[in-house]
Amino acid sequence: MPLITQLSREDVMFVAGETSSIYQHVAILSLLDTSDAPEFGYAHFRQHCMERVALIPHFRWKLHTVPLGLDRPYWVEDEDFSFDHHIKHIAVPAPGDREALCEVASHLYARTMDRSRPLWEIWLIEGLEDGRYAYLQKFHHCLMDGEGAFKMIEI
């Protein structure tokens, strides 16, 4: 039987409180040390993320709203789930310094999330100085709290 569970009152506040200029998603930006992983690249990163996300069932859930807003929204399993919609990559412009990274990260953060899909994204950011990488993990606060995000990083 497919998953159907109603959002809590607190989570509904995060969904309802979002506007085009007030975000209810959170993000974590991390620099990666890949010096001991010469095979590292987007394919390696994507495979690693897919393995970890598979351990977190609610990363396949999407919002389902009730017509006319007569009840709180529900989480339902996304039957068309694809990692292609959630694990992405982008490169910073030269020279790949901290300013360029911050510009790209702020652009990614400022994009609202597609509510027809599960409310999370992971971006591998390439082109940093010295061949380094960063990643930005972004998810809606109704999907996961800060403690859950740190558990995701530890996996």
PDB file of C-alpha atoms in Angstrom:
ATOM      1  CA  MET A   1       0.000   0.000   0.000  1.00  0.00           C
ATOM      2  CA  PRO A   2       1.420   3.430  -0.895  1.00  0.00           C
ATOM      3  CA  LEU A   3       2.411   5.837   1.836  1.00  0.00           C
ATOM      4  CA  ILE A   4      -0.075   8.551   2.757  1.00  0.00           C
ATOM      5  CA  THR A   5       0.526  10.602   5.883  1.00  0.00           C
ATOM      6  CA  GLN A   6      -0.709  14.030   6.864  1.00  0.00           C
ATOM      7  CA  LEU A   7       1.666  16.904   7.572  1.00  0.00           C
ATOM      8  CA  SER A   8       1.851  18.064  11.160  1.00  0.00           C
ATOM      9  CA  ARG A   9       0.464  21.477  12.070  1.00  0.00           C
ATOM     10  CA  GLU A  10       4.018  22.753  12.467  1.00  0.00           C
ATOM     11  CA  ASP A  11       5.030  21.542   9.015  1.00  0.00           C
ATOM     12  CA  VAL A  12       1.926  23.133   7.486  1.00  0.00           C
ATOM     13  CA  MET A  13       3.141  26.472   8.883  1.00  0.00           C
ATOM     14  CA  PHE A  14       6.413  26.052   6.952  1.00  0.00           C
ATOM     15  CA  VAL A  15       4.524  25.295   3.742  1.00  0.00           C
ATOM     16  CA  ALA A  16       1.973  28.085   4.175  1.00  0.00           C
ATOM     17  CA  GLY A  17       4.571  30.636   5.269  1.00  0.00           C
ATOM     18  CA  GLU A  18       6.579  30.417   2.067  1.00  0.00           C
ATOM     19  CA  THR A  19       6.397  33.247  -0.456  1.00  0.00           C
ATOM     20  CA  SER A  20       8.500  34.295  -3.439  1.00  0.00           C
ATOM     21  CA  SER A  21      10.776  36.227  -1.071  1.00  0.00           C
ATOM     22  CA  ILE A  22      10.442  34.247   2.175  1.00  0.00           C
ATOM     23  CA  TYR A  23      12.000  30.823   1.892  1.00  0.00           C
ATOM     24  CA  GLN A  24      11.126  27.886   4.089  1.00  0.00           C
ATOM     25  CA  HIS A  25      13.976  25.731   2.892  1.00  0.00           C
ATOM     26  CA  VAL A  26      17.382  25.381   4.451  1.00  0.00           C
ATOM     27  CA  ALA A  27      20.740  24.648   2.889  1.00  0.00           C
ATOM     28  CA  ILE A  28      24.161  23.434   3.870  1.00  0.00           C
ATOM     29  CA  LEU A  29      27.214  24.406   1.828  1.00  0.00           C
ATOM     30  CA  SER A  30      30.311  22.267   2.354  1.00  0.00           C
ATOM     31  CA  LEU A  31      33.747  22.165   0.798  1.00  0.00           C
ATOM     32  CA  LEU A  32      34.908  18.664  -0.090  1.00  0.00           C
ATOM     33  CA  ASP A  33      38.432  17.369   0.382  1.00  0.00           C
ATOM     34  CA  THR A  34      38.910  14.994  -2.537  1.00  0.00           C
ATOM     35  CA  SER A  35      42.718  14.939  -2.416  1.00  0.00           C
ATOM     36  CA  ASP A  36      42.741  11.231  -1.531  1.00  0.00           C
ATOM     37  CA  ALA A  37      40.080  10.310  -4.121  1.00  0.00           C
ATOM     38  CA  PRO A  38      41.471  10.725  -7.644  1.00  0.00           C
ATOM     39  CA  GLU A  39      38.385   8.969  -9.058  1.00  0.00           C
ATOM     40  CA  PHE A  40      36.081  11.645  -7.613  1.00  0.00           C
ATOM     41  CA  GLY A  41      33.761  13.423 -10.011  1.00  0.00           C
ATOM     42  CA  TYR A  42      30.063  13.940 -10.618  1.00  0.00           C
ATOM     43  CA  ALA A  43      29.372  10.249 -11.381  1.00  0.00           C
ATOM     44  CA  HIS A  44      31.069   9.179  -8.137  1.00  0.00           C
ATOM     45  CA  PHE A  45      29.248  11.891  -6.154  1.00  0.00           C
ATOM     46  CA  ARG A  46      25.869  11.011  -7.700  1.00  0.00           C
ATOM     47  CA  GLN A  47      26.264   7.300  -6.928  1.00  0.00           C
ATOM     48  CA  HIS A  48      27.234   8.070  -3.329  1.00  0.00           C
ATOM     49  CA  CYS A  49      24.200  10.362  -2.896  1.00  0.00           C
ATOM     50  CA  MET A  50      21.828   7.807  -4.432  1.00  0.00           C
ATOM     51  CA  GLU A  51      23.037   5.139  -2.008  1.00  0.00           C
ATOM     52  CA  ARG A  52      22.594   7.440   0.999  1.00  0.00           C
ATOM     53  CA  VAL A  53      19.239   8.903  -0.020  1.00  0.00           C
ATOM     54  CA  ALA A  54      17.879   5.390  -0.578  1.00  0.00           C
ATOM     55  CA  LEU A  55      18.227   4.940   3.206  1.00  0.00           C
ATOM     56  CA  ILE A  56      15.837   7.864   3.867  1.00  0.00           C
ATOM     57  CA  PRO A  57      12.339   6.914   2.647  1.00  0.00           C
ATOM     58  CA  HIS A  58      10.781  10.346   3.078  1.00  0.00           C
ATOM     59  CA  PHE A  59      13.145  11.749   0.436  1.00  0.00           C
ATOM     60  CA  ARG A  60      10.749  10.090  -2.037  1.00  0.00           C
ATOM     61  CA  TRP A  61       7.688  11.858  -0.634  1.00  0.00           C
ATOM     62  CA  LYS A  62       5.982  14.819  -2.260  1.00  0.00           C
ATOM     63  CA  LEU A  63       3.236  17.143  -1.104  1.00  0.00           C
ATOM     64  CA  HIS A  64      -0.384  16.479  -1.997  1.00  0.00           C
ATOM     65  CA  THR A  65      -2.740  19.336  -1.234  1.00  0.00           C
ATOM     66  CA  VAL A  66      -6.419  18.869  -0.496  1.00  0.00           C
ATOM     67  CA  PRO A  67      -8.802  20.669  -2.886  1.00  0.00           C
ATOM     68  CA  LEU A  68      -9.988  24.055  -1.652  1.00  0.00           C
ATOM     69  CA  GLY A  69      -7.593  23.783   1.297  1.00  0.00           C
ATOM     70  CA  LEU A  70     -10.213  21.909   3.322  1.00  0.00           C
ATOM     71  CA  ASP A  71      -7.614  19.879   5.199  1.00  0.00           C
ATOM     72  CA  ARG A  72      -3.880  19.845   5.847  1.00  0.00           C
ATOM     73  CA  PRO A  73      -1.674  18.582   3.001  1.00  0.00           C
ATOM     74  CA  TYR A  74      -0.448  15.011   2.899  1.00  0.00           C
ATOM     75  CA  TRP A  75       2.828  13.332   2.070  1.00  0.00           C
ATOM     76  CA  VAL A  76       2.472  10.788  -0.711  1.00  0.00           C
ATOM     77  CA  GLU A  77       5.077   8.669  -2.443  1.00  0.00           C
ATOM     78  CA  ASP A  78       6.239  10.143  -5.737  1.00  0.00           C
ATOM     79  CA  GLU A  79       5.490   7.387  -8.228  1.00  0.00           C
ATOM     80  CA  ASP A  80       7.597   9.214 -10.859  1.00  0.00           C
ATOM     81  CA  PHE A  81      10.588   9.746  -8.579  1.00  0.00           C
ATOM     82  CA  SER A  82      13.905  10.232 -10.359  1.00  0.00           C
ATOM     83  CA  PHE A  83      17.277  11.145  -8.905  1.00  0.00           C
ATOM     84  CA  ASP A  84      17.793  13.261 -12.037  1.00  0.00           C
ATOM     85  CA  HIS A  85      15.444  15.866 -10.550  1.00  0.00           C
ATOM     86  CA  HIS A  86      17.353  16.068  -7.280  1.00  0.00           C
ATOM     87  CA  ILE A  87      21.078  15.405  -7.741  1.00  0.00           C
ATOM     88  CA  LYS A  88      22.612  18.024 -10.005  1.00  0.00           C
ATOM     89  CA  HIS A  89      25.882  19.733 -10.764  1.00  0.00           C
ATOM     90  CA  ILE A  90      27.038  23.186 -11.744  1.00  0.00           C
ATOM     91  CA  ALA A  91      30.375  24.930 -12.169  1.00  0.00           C
ATOM     92  CA  VAL A  92      31.457  28.254 -10.730  1.00  0.00           C
ATOM     93  CA  PRO A  93      32.865  30.825 -13.168  1.00  0.00           C
ATOM     94  CA  ALA A  94      36.597  31.523 -13.224  1.00  0.00           C
ATOM     95  CA  PRO A  95      38.561  32.141 -11.134  1.00  0.00           C
ATOM     96  CA  GLY A  96      36.630  29.734  -8.894  1.00  0.00           C
ATOM     97  CA  ASP A  97      37.330  31.715  -5.735  1.00  0.00           C
ATOM     98  CA  ARG A  98      35.215  32.120  -2.608  1.00  0.00           C
ATOM     99  CA  GLU A  99      33.274  35.034  -4.133  1.00  0.00           C
ATOM    100  CA  ALA A 100      32.333  32.945  -7.189  1.00  0.00           C
ATOM    101  CA  LEU A 101      31.263  30.053  -4.952  1.00  0.00           C
ATOM    102  CA  CYS A 102      29.113  32.330  -2.798  1.00  0.00           C
ATOM    103  CA  GLU A 103      27.476  33.819  -5.885  1.00  0.00           C
ATOM    104  CA  VAL A 104      26.527  30.391  -7.245  1.00  0.00           C
ATOM    105  CA  ALA A 105      25.390  29.142  -3.827  1.00  0.00           C
ATOM    106  CA  SER A 106      23.180  32.198  -3.280  1.00  0.00           C
ATOM    107  CA  HIS A 107      21.629  31.717  -6.733  1.00  0.00           C
ATOM    108  CA  LEU A 108      20.857  28.064  -5.966  1.00  0.00           C
ATOM    109  CA  TYR A 109      19.472  28.918  -2.541  1.00  0.00           C
ATOM    110  CA  ALA A 110      17.177  31.635  -3.906  1.00  0.00           C
ATOM    111  CA  ARG A 111      15.386  29.267  -6.270  1.00  0.00           C
ATOM    112  CA  THR A 112      12.077  28.005  -4.928  1.00  0.00           C
ATOM    113  CA  MET A 113      11.576  24.284  -4.913  1.00  0.00           C
ATOM    114  CA  ASP A 114       9.202  22.474  -7.255  1.00  0.00           C
ATOM    115  CA  ARG A 115       6.288  21.342  -5.076  1.00  0.00           C
ATOM    116  CA  SER A 116       5.270  18.687  -7.579  1.00  0.00           C
ATOM    117  CA  ARG A 117       8.391  16.716  -6.566  1.00  0.00           C
ATOM    118  CA  PRO A 118      10.062  15.757  -3.281  1.00  0.00           C
ATOM    119  CA  LEU A 119      11.360  18.939  -1.682  1.00  0.00           C
ATOM    120  CA  TRP A 120      15.130  18.487  -1.728  1.00  0.00           C
ATOM    121  CA  GLU A 121      18.138  19.033  -3.987  1.00  0.00           C
ATOM    122  CA  ILE A 122      21.832  18.209  -3.791  1.00  0.00           C
ATOM    123  CA  TRP A 123      24.254  20.158  -6.003  1.00  0.00           C
ATOM    124  CA  LEU A 124      27.872  19.282  -6.699  1.00  0.00           C
ATOM    125  CA  ILE A 125      29.712  22.529  -7.409  1.00  0.00           C
ATOM    126  CA  GLU A 126      32.774  22.164  -9.626  1.00  0.00           C
ATOM    127  CA  GLY A 127      35.436  24.561 -10.879  1.00  0.00           C
ATOM    128  CA  LEU A 128      36.765  25.799  -7.561  1.00  0.00           C
ATOM    129  CA  GLU A 129      40.367  26.893  -7.169  1.00  0.00           C
ATOM    130  CA  ASP A 130      42.902  24.063  -7.053  1.00  0.00           C
ATOM    131  CA  GLY A 131      40.374  21.626  -8.573  1.00  0.00           C
ATOM    132  CA  ARG A 132      38.315  21.534  -5.388  1.00  0.00           C
ATOM    133  CA  TYR A 133      34.579  20.788  -5.124  1.00  0.00           C
ATOM    134  CA  ALA A 134      31.750  21.948  -2.904  1.00  0.00           C
ATOM    135  CA  TYR A 135      28.255  20.667  -2.463  1.00  0.00           C
ATOM    136  CA  LEU A 136      25.035  22.362  -1.514  1.00  0.00           C
ATOM    137  CA  GLN A 137      22.322  20.293   0.127  1.00  0.00           C
ATOM    138  CA  LYS A 138      18.936  22.001   0.104  1.00  0.00           C
ATOM    139  CA  PHE A 139      15.648  20.770   1.527  1.00  0.00           C
ATOM    140  CA  HIS A 140      12.343  22.198   2.648  1.00  0.00           C
ATOM    141  CA  HIS A 141      11.984  22.590   6.385  1.00  0.00           C
ATOM    142  CA  CYS A 142       8.693  20.650   6.349  1.00  0.00           C
ATOM    143  CA  LEU A 143      10.611  17.626   5.047  1.00  0.00           C
ATOM    144  CA  MET A 144      13.474  17.581   7.525  1.00  0.00           C
ATOM    145  CA  ASP A 145      14.675  19.570  10.491  1.00  0.00           C
ATOM    146  CA  GLY A 146      18.258  20.616  11.179  1.00  0.00           C
ATOM    147  CA  GLU A 147      19.012  17.502  13.240  1.00  0.00           C
ATOM    148  CA  GLY A 148      17.907  15.293  10.368  1.00  0.00           C
ATOM    149  CA  ALA A 149      20.123  17.249   7.990  1.00  0.00           C
ATOM    150  CA  PHE A 150      23.185  16.613  10.094  1.00  0.00           C
ATOM    151  CA  LYS A 151      22.334  12.909  10.210  1.00  0.00           C
ATOM    152  CA  MET A 152      22.196  12.972   6.411  1.00  0.00           C
ATOM    153  CA  ILE A 153      25.685  14.451   6.274  1.00  0.00           C
ATOM    154  CA  GLU A 154      27.058  11.832   8.682  1.00  0.00           C
ATOM    155  CA  ILE A 155      25.805   8.905   6.577  1.00  0.00           C
TER     156      ILE A 155
END
